[in-house]
Coordinates of C-alpha atoms in Angstrom, one line a residue:
Chain A
X112 CA -42.5 40.2 13.8
X113 CA -40.5 43.0 15.3
X114 CA -37.1 43.7 13.7
X115 CA -34.5 43.4 15.1
X116 CA -35.9 40.7 17.4
X117 CA -34.6 40.8 20.9
X118 CA -33.7 37.4 22.4
X119 CA -32.7 37.3 26.1
X120 CA -30.9 34.5 27.9
X121 CA -31.2 34.5 31.7
X122 CA -28.1 33.3 33.4
X123 CA -27.8 32.5 37.2
X124 CA -25.4 30.9 39.6
X125 CA -25.5 27.1 39.4
X126 CA -27.3 27.0 36.0
X127 CA -26.5 24.2 33.6
X128 CA -24.4 25.7 30.8
X129 CA -25.5 23.5 28.0
X130 CA -29.2 24.3 28.7
X131 CA -28.5 27.8 27.5
X132 CA -25.6 27.4 25.1
X133 CA -27.3 24.7 23.0
X134 CA -30.2 27.0 22.1
X135 CA -27.9 30.0 22.1
X136 CA -25.8 28.6 19.3
X137 CA -29.0 28.2 17.2
X138 CA -30.9 31.4 18.0
X139 CA -27.9 33.8 18.0
X140 CA -27.4 32.8 14.3
X141 CA -30.8 34.0 13.2
X142 CA -30.8 37.0 10.9
X143 CA -31.8 40.3 12.4
X144 CA -31.6 39.4 16.1
X145 CA -30.1 41.1 19.1
X146 CA -29.1 38.6 21.7
X147 CA -28.7 39.6 25.3
X148 CA -27.3 37.8 28.3
X149 CA -28.8 38.9 31.6
X150 CA -28.3 37.9 35.3
X151 CA -29.3 39.3 38.6
X152 CA -26.0 41.2 38.6
X153 CA -24.0 41.8 35.5
X154 CA -20.6 40.0 35.3
X155 CA -19.4 36.5 36.0
X156 CA -21.9 33.7 36.5
X157 CA -20.6 30.3 37.6
X158 CA -22.5 27.3 36.1
X159 CA -23.0 24.0 37.8
X160 CA -20.1 22.3 36.1
X161 CA -17.6 25.0 37.1
X162 CA -17.6 26.9 33.8
X163 CA -17.9 30.7 34.1
X164 CA -20.0 32.7 31.7
X165 CA -20.4 36.5 31.5
X166 CA -23.8 38.3 31.6
X167 CA -23.5 41.7 30.1
X168 CA -26.7 43.0 31.6
X169 CA -28.3 43.2 35.0
X170 CA -31.9 42.4 35.3
X171 CA -32.7 46.0 36.0
X172 CA -31.4 46.9 32.6
X173 CA -33.7 44.7 30.5
X174 CA -37.4 45.5 30.9
X175 CA -38.7 44.0 27.6
X176 CA -37.7 41.3 25.2
X177 CA -39.3 39.3 22.3
X178 CA -38.0 36.0 23.4
X179 CA -36.7 34.9 26.8
X180 CA -35.0 31.6 27.7
X181 CA -34.6 30.3 31.2
X182 CA -32.1 27.4 31.6
X183 CA -32.2 24.7 34.3
X184 CA -29.8 23.8 37.1
X185 CA -28.3 20.8 38.6
X186 CA -29.9 21.1 42.0
X187 CA -32.7 22.8 43.8
X188 CA -30.5 25.2 45.6
X189 CA -29.6 26.9 42.3
X190 CA -33.3 26.9 41.4
X191 CA -34.3 28.8 44.5
X192 CA -34.2 32.0 42.5
X193 CA -34.4 35.2 44.4
X194 CA -37.7 37.2 44.4
X195 CA -36.2 39.8 42.0
X196 CA -35.5 37.2 39.4
X197 CA -38.9 35.6 39.7
X198 CA -40.6 39.0 39.5
X199 CA -38.5 39.9 36.5
X200 CA -39.6 36.7 34.7
X201 CA -43.2 37.3 35.5
X202 CA -43.1 40.9 34.3
X203 CA -41.1 40.4 31.2
X204 CA -43.3 37.4 30.2
X205 CA -46.3 39.8 29.9
X206 CA -45.0 41.2 26.6
X207 CA -42.8 38.4 25.1
X208 CA -43.6 36.7 21.9
X209 CA -42.2 33.5 23.3
X210 CA -41.2 32.6 26.9
X211 CA -39.1 29.5 26.9
X212 CA -37.2 27.2 29.3
X213 CA -34.9 24.2 29.1
X214 CA -34.7 21.3 31.6
X215 CA -35.5 22.4 35.2
X216 CA -35.9 26.0 33.9
X217 CA -39.6 25.2 33.7
X218 CA -39.6 24.9 37.5
X219 CA -38.4 28.5 37.7
X220 CA -41.2 29.6 35.3
X221 CA -43.5 27.7 37.6
X222 CA -42.1 29.5 40.7
X223 CA -42.6 32.8 38.8
X224 CA -46.3 31.9 38.6
X225 CA -46.7 31.7 34.9
X226 CA -47.4 27.9 34.4
X227 CA -50.7 27.6 36.2
X228 CA -52.9 25.4 34.0
X229 CA -50.1 25.3 31.4
X230 CA -48.9 22.1 29.7
X231 CA -45.2 21.8 30.3
X232 CA -42.2 19.5 30.4
X233 CA -38.9 19.4 32.3
X234 CA -36.1 16.9 33.0
X235 CA -37.6 13.4 33.2
X236 CA -36.4 12.8 36.7
X237 CA -38.4 15.8 38.2
X238 CA -41.4 15.7 35.9
X239 CA -43.8 15.3 38.9
X240 CA -42.6 18.6 40.4
X241 CA -44.2 20.7 37.7
X242 CA -47.6 20.0 39.4
X243 CA -46.4 21.9 42.5
X244 CA -46.9 25.1 40.4
X245 CA -50.2 24.1 38.8
X246 CA -48.6 23.1 35.5
X247 CA -49.8 20.0 33.6
X248 CA -46.8 17.7 33.4
X249 CA -46.5 16.7 29.7
X250 CA -43.5 14.5 29.0
X251 CA -42.3 15.3 25.5
X252 CA -39.0 16.6 23.9
X253 CA -40.6 20.1 24.1
X254 CA -44.0 21.3 24.7
X255 CA -45.8 24.4 23.3
X256 CA -48.7 25.9 25.1
X257 CA -49.7 29.3 23.9
X258 CA -46.5 31.3 23.8
X259 CA -44.7 29.2 26.4
X260 CA -42.3 26.5 25.2
X261 CA -40.7 24.2 27.7
X262 CA -38.0 21.7 26.7
X263 CA -37.0 18.4 28.4
X264 CA -33.6 17.8 30.0
X265 CA -30.5 19.7 28.9
X266 CA -29.9 18.7 25.3
X267 CA -33.6 19.0 24.4
X268 CA -33.0 22.8 24.2
X269 CA -31.3 22.3 20.9
X270 CA -34.4 20.6 19.4
X271 CA -36.6 23.3 20.9
X272 CA -34.5 26.1 19.5
X273 CA -34.7 24.7 16.0
X274 CA -38.4 24.6 16.3
X275 CA -38.5 28.2 17.6
X276 CA -36.1 29.3 14.9
X277 CA -38.6 28.1 12.3
X278 CA -41.4 29.9 14.1
X279 CA -39.5 33.1 14.2
X280 CA -38.4 32.9 10.5
X281 CA -39.2 30.0 8.4
X282 CA -38.3 26.3 8.0
X283 CA -35.6 26.9 5.5
X284 CA -33.7 29.2 7.9
X285 CA -34.0 26.6 10.7
X286 CA -32.9 23.8 8.4
X287 CA -29.9 25.9 7.3
X288 CA -29.0 26.5 11.0
X289 CA -29.3 22.8 11.6
X290 CA -27.0 22.1 8.7
X291 CA -24.5 24.7 9.9
X292 CA -24.3 23.0 13.3
X293 CA -24.2 19.6 11.6
X294 CA -26.9 18.6 14.0
X295 CA -27.4 15.1 12.7
X296 CA -27.0 13.3 16.0
X297 CA -25.5 9.8 16.2
X298 CA -25.2 9.1 19.9
X299 CA -22.9 6.1 20.5
X300 CA -25.4 4.7 23.0
X301 CA -29.2 4.6 23.1
X302 CA -29.6 5.6 26.7
X303 CA -30.9 9.2 26.5
X304 CA -34.4 8.6 28.0
X305 CA -35.7 6.6 31.0
X306 CA -37.6 4.1 28.7
X307 CA -34.4 3.3 26.7
X308 CA -31.6 3.3 29.3
X309 CA -30.8 0.3 31.5
X310 CA -33.2 0.4 34.4
X311 CA -30.5 0.1 37.0
X312 CA -29.1 3.4 35.7
X313 CA -32.5 5.0 35.6
X314 CA -33.2 4.1 39.2
X315 CA -29.7 5.3 40.4
X316 CA -30.0 8.6 38.6
X317 CA -33.6 9.1 39.8
X318 CA -32.5 8.6 43.4
X319 CA -29.5 10.9 43.0
X320 CA -31.6 13.7 41.5
X321 CA -34.3 13.2 44.0
X322 CA -31.8 13.9 46.8
X323 CA -30.7 17.1 45.0
X324 CA -34.1 18.4 44.3
X325 CA -36.1 17.3 47.4
X326 CA -37.0 18.3 50.0
X327 CA -37.0 22.0 49.4
Chain B
X87 CA -5.7 5.4 34.0
X88 CA -4.3 8.3 36.1
X89 CA -6.6 9.5 38.9
X90 CA -7.7 12.2 39.0
X91 CA -7.8 12.6 35.3
X92 CA -7.0 16.0 34.0
X93 CA -9.2 17.2 31.1
X94 CA -8.3 20.5 29.5
X95 CA -10.4 22.6 27.2
X96 CA -8.6 25.1 25.0
X97 CA -10.5 28.4 24.6
X98 CA -9.6 31.1 22.1
X99 CA -11.1 34.3 20.6
X100 CA -13.7 33.5 17.9
X101 CA -14.2 29.9 18.9
X102 CA -17.6 28.3 18.6
X103 CA -19.0 28.0 22.2
X104 CA -21.1 24.8 21.6
X105 CA -18.0 23.0 20.2
X106 CA -16.6 23.1 23.6
X107 CA -19.6 23.3 25.9
X108 CA -21.3 20.2 24.5
X109 CA -18.4 17.9 25.3
X110 CA -17.7 20.0 28.5
X111 CA -21.1 19.1 29.9
X112 CA -20.4 15.4 29.3
X113 CA -16.8 15.1 30.4
X114 CA -16.9 17.5 33.4
X115 CA -19.5 15.1 35.0
X116 CA -17.1 12.1 34.9
X117 CA -16.0 10.9 38.4
X118 CA -12.5 11.8 39.5
X119 CA -11.7 14.4 36.9
X120 CA -10.1 17.8 37.1
X121 CA -11.4 20.0 34.4
X122 CA -9.3 23.0 33.2
X123 CA -10.2 25.9 30.9
X124 CA -7.1 27.4 29.3
X125 CA -6.4 30.2 26.8
X126 CA -3.4 32.1 25.5
X127 CA -4.2 34.6 28.2
X128 CA -6.3 33.9 31.2
X129 CA -9.5 35.7 31.6
X130 CA -12.4 36.6 29.1
X131 CA -12.6 34.8 25.8
X132 CA -15.2 36.1 23.3
X133 CA -16.8 33.3 21.2
X134 CA -18.0 33.7 17.6
X135 CA -21.6 34.2 18.6
X136 CA -20.8 37.0 21.1
X137 CA -21.0 34.9 24.3
X138 CA -18.0 35.4 26.6
X139 CA -16.4 32.6 28.6
X140 CA -13.7 32.7 31.2
X141 CA -10.5 30.7 30.9
X142 CA -9.0 30.3 34.4
X143 CA -5.5 29.4 33.1
X144 CA -3.0 30.8 30.7
X145 CA -1.3 28.3 28.4
X146 CA 2.0 28.8 30.3
X147 CA 0.3 27.4 33.4
X148 CA -0.7 24.0 31.9
X149 CA 2.2 21.9 30.7
X150 CA 0.5 18.5 30.9
X151 CA -3.0 17.0 30.7
X152 CA -4.5 13.6 30.1
X153 CA -7.2 14.8 27.7
X154 CA -7.1 18.0 25.6
X155 CA -10.1 19.3 23.5
X156 CA -9.7 21.9 20.8
X157 CA -13.0 23.5 19.6
X158 CA -13.5 25.0 16.2
X159 CA -14.4 28.5 15.0
X160 CA -16.7 30.2 12.6
X161 CA -14.1 31.6 10.3
X162 CA -10.5 31.2 9.3
X163 CA -9.4 34.3 11.1
X164 CA -10.1 32.8 14.4
X165 CA -8.4 29.6 13.3
X166 CA -5.1 31.4 12.6
X167 CA -3.9 30.6 16.0
X168 CA -0.8 32.2 17.2
X169 CA 2.5 30.2 17.2
X170 CA 2.4 29.9 21.0
X171 CA -0.9 28.1 20.9
X172 CA 0.1 25.7 18.1
X173 CA 3.4 25.0 20.0
X174 CA 1.4 24.4 23.1
X175 CA -0.9 21.9 21.4
X176 CA 2.0 20.1 19.8
X177 CA 3.9 19.9 23.1
X178 CA 1.0 18.8 25.3
X179 CA -0.1 16.2 22.7
X180 CA 3.1 14.3 23.3
X181 CA 1.9 13.1 26.7
X182 CA -1.9 13.1 26.4
X183 CA -4.0 9.9 26.6
X184 CA -6.4 11.5 24.2
X185 CA -6.1 14.6 21.9
X186 CA -9.5 15.7 20.6
X187 CA -11.1 18.3 18.5
X188 CA -14.5 19.4 17.4
X189 CA -15.5 20.9 14.1
X190 CA -12.8 23.0 12.5
X191 CA -10.7 22.4 15.6
X192 CA -9.1 19.6 13.6
X193 CA -7.7 22.3 11.3
X194 CA -5.9 23.7 14.3
X195 CA -4.6 20.2 15.2
X196 CA -3.4 20.1 11.6
X197 CA -1.7 23.5 11.8
X198 CA 0.0 22.3 15.0
X199 CA 1.5 19.5 12.9
X200 CA 0.0 16.5 14.5
X201 CA -2.3 15.2 11.8
X202 CA 0.2 14.1 9.2
X203 CA -1.0 10.7 7.9
X204 CA -3.8 10.7 10.5
X205 CA -7.5 9.9 9.6
X206 CA -9.5 12.8 10.7
X207 CA -12.9 14.6 10.2
X208 CA -14.1 18.2 10.5
X209 CA -17.2 20.3 9.5
X210 CA -18.6 18.9 6.3
X211 CA -18.1 22.2 4.4
X212 CA -14.4 22.3 4.9
X213 CA -13.5 18.6 4.8
X214 CA -11.2 19.1 1.9
X215 CA -9.0 21.4 3.9
X216 CA -7.7 18.6 6.2
X217 CA -5.5 17.5 3.3
X218 CA -3.6 20.8 3.6
X219 CA -2.0 19.4 6.7
X220 CA -1.4 15.9 5.5
X221 CA -4.4 14.4 7.3
X222 CA -6.6 11.8 5.6
X223 CA -10.2 13.4 5.3
X224 CA -12.6 10.8 6.7
X225 CA -16.2 12.0 6.8
X226 CA -17.8 10.5 9.9
X227 CA -19.5 11.7 13.0
X228 CA -16.2 11.3 14.8
X229 CA -13.0 9.5 13.8
X230 CA -10.5 7.8 16.1
X231 CA -6.9 7.3 14.9
X232 CA -4.6 6.2 17.6
X233 CA -5.1 8.6 20.5
X234 CA -6.5 11.4 18.3
X235 CA -10.3 11.8 18.1
X236 CA -11.7 14.4 15.8
X237 CA -15.4 15.2 15.7
X238 CA -17.5 16.6 12.8
X239 CA -19.3 20.0 13.0
X240 CA -20.3 21.6 16.3
X241 CA -22.9 19.3 17.7
X242 CA -20.9 16.2 16.9
X243 CA -18.8 17.0 19.9
X244 CA -21.5 15.6 22.2
X245 CA -21.5 12.2 20.4
X246 CA -17.7 12.2 20.5
X247 CA -17.6 13.0 24.2
X248 CA -20.0 10.2 25.1
X249 CA -17.7 7.8 23.2
X250 CA -14.7 9.2 25.0
X251 CA -16.4 9.0 28.4
X252 CA -16.9 5.3 27.9
X253 CA -13.3 4.9 26.9
X254 CA -12.2 6.8 30.1
X255 CA -14.5 4.9 32.4
X256 CA -17.0 2.3 31.1
X257 CA -20.2 2.2 29.0
X258 CA -22.5 2.3 32.1
X259 CA -21.0 5.6 33.2
X260 CA -21.3 7.0 29.7
X261 CA -24.9 5.8 29.4
X262 CA -25.7 7.4 32.7
X263 CA -24.3 10.7 31.6
X264 CA -26.4 10.5 28.4
X265 CA -29.5 9.8 30.5
X266 CA -28.7 12.8 32.8
X267 CA -28.4 15.1 29.8
X268 CA -31.5 13.5 28.4
X269 CA -29.6 13.2 25.2
X270 CA -32.3 11.4 23.1
X271 CA -32.3 13.8 20.2
X272 CA -35.5 14.5 18.2
X273 CA -34.5 17.3 15.8
X274 CA -37.7 18.8 14.3
X275 CA -36.1 18.7 10.9
X276 CA -33.9 16.2 9.2
X277 CA -31.4 18.7 7.8
X278 CA -28.3 18.1 9.8
X279 CA -26.0 16.8 7.1
X280 CA -25.4 17.7 3.4
X281 CA -26.9 14.5 2.1
X282 CA -30.1 15.1 4.0
X283 CA -30.7 18.9 3.8
X284 CA -32.3 20.6 0.8
X285 CA -29.5 21.0 -1.8
X286 CA -30.2 24.6 -2.3
X287 CA -29.4 25.2 1.4
X288 CA -26.3 23.0 1.2
X289 CA -24.9 25.0 -1.8
X290 CA -25.7 28.3 -0.1
X291 CA -24.0 27.4 3.2
X292 CA -21.0 25.8 1.4
X293 CA -20.5 29.1 -0.5
X294 CA -20.8 31.2 2.6
X295 CA -18.4 29.1 4.6
X296 CA -16.0 28.9 1.6
X297 CA -15.8 32.7 1.8
X298 CA -15.1 32.6 5.5
X299 CA -12.5 29.9 5.3
X300 CA -10.7 30.7 2.0
X301 CA -8.5 32.1 0.8
X302 CA -6.2 32.3 3.8

């Protein structure tokens, strides 16, 4: 394992903040890591919920990394990443140890051309769209296929990051990070997946997201 | 309930990003809300893990809000909020519907003088410090006492925010938000609280955090 380990978070306009910040809070606490925040242009990046983050690096400044994480977005417009970003993902992926995504970030990995024949997951409401890029839709909290790890919707990035933290170090380090973040979830409702939530809510949300993500 | 509802996130140097962004991703998606990000000075705020967020408002610009959320920080230095911030919290609290904190954010509420005789929680490793401010340490995922809701360490803010979302609207809205964020946690380890994690990790982390938070 190279030391220090370089971990790069891709930011882009319209991304979902928690997709990146959940894993960020886990992975940035690993020992001997250099964490980088990169976007097409360095500077302010506005997320889908109005929060603004700063990317310290432009894509052209980062040509190699050990781990890359691509967050998802709240609609297809934000996902229509420019050719420069897709080319950057495809190129940097060649030499990563791990290429990862959260939520609809896997659709960007797909658009970048690196999911062909790869088992992958995404947000439950757009799972079928993975096949557009030749990926094998695999509903799960997160899915590992070779060096590619894709996580399900938004909050799944935290679970994926703990798994990745253990892979990059060892289980004790990952467990200690979990303890530090007091990640012992007790959701007040049991409505976090389409097989558990009231079906009327599932249908309404599926319809709403369908409108946001189709047609492209 | 006033419409639109104003929800204000306090940012400050050294804060823990996920303490704020977890609840932010829930509460900013509520219907008919205006979400505001405020710091002592408007502009860039560097979090404890190096990520930089933007606060669009200075404290002097926000004199009233329906909901305020105070995140925690990774060490006591960051928590030593300046008198202006503590006065702002104390003043704005007078007319909130809900005053909330995540992780060691409750120690800031305490320092602002609003937790005297109040049942409250915080990160497990610094629970005893709540008594410094006259609060009644109450270990729980989140604790409601009157209009004050305090959440446990970092990730507990997501659970608290879903509870608060239901209070501000109704359970169906909160359940739909949970479904949208696919918040159906499956941590790969069961190490998120001191009674579940390996005791050697609990002791090591307790010692490390003790050094960061004491003496003041």
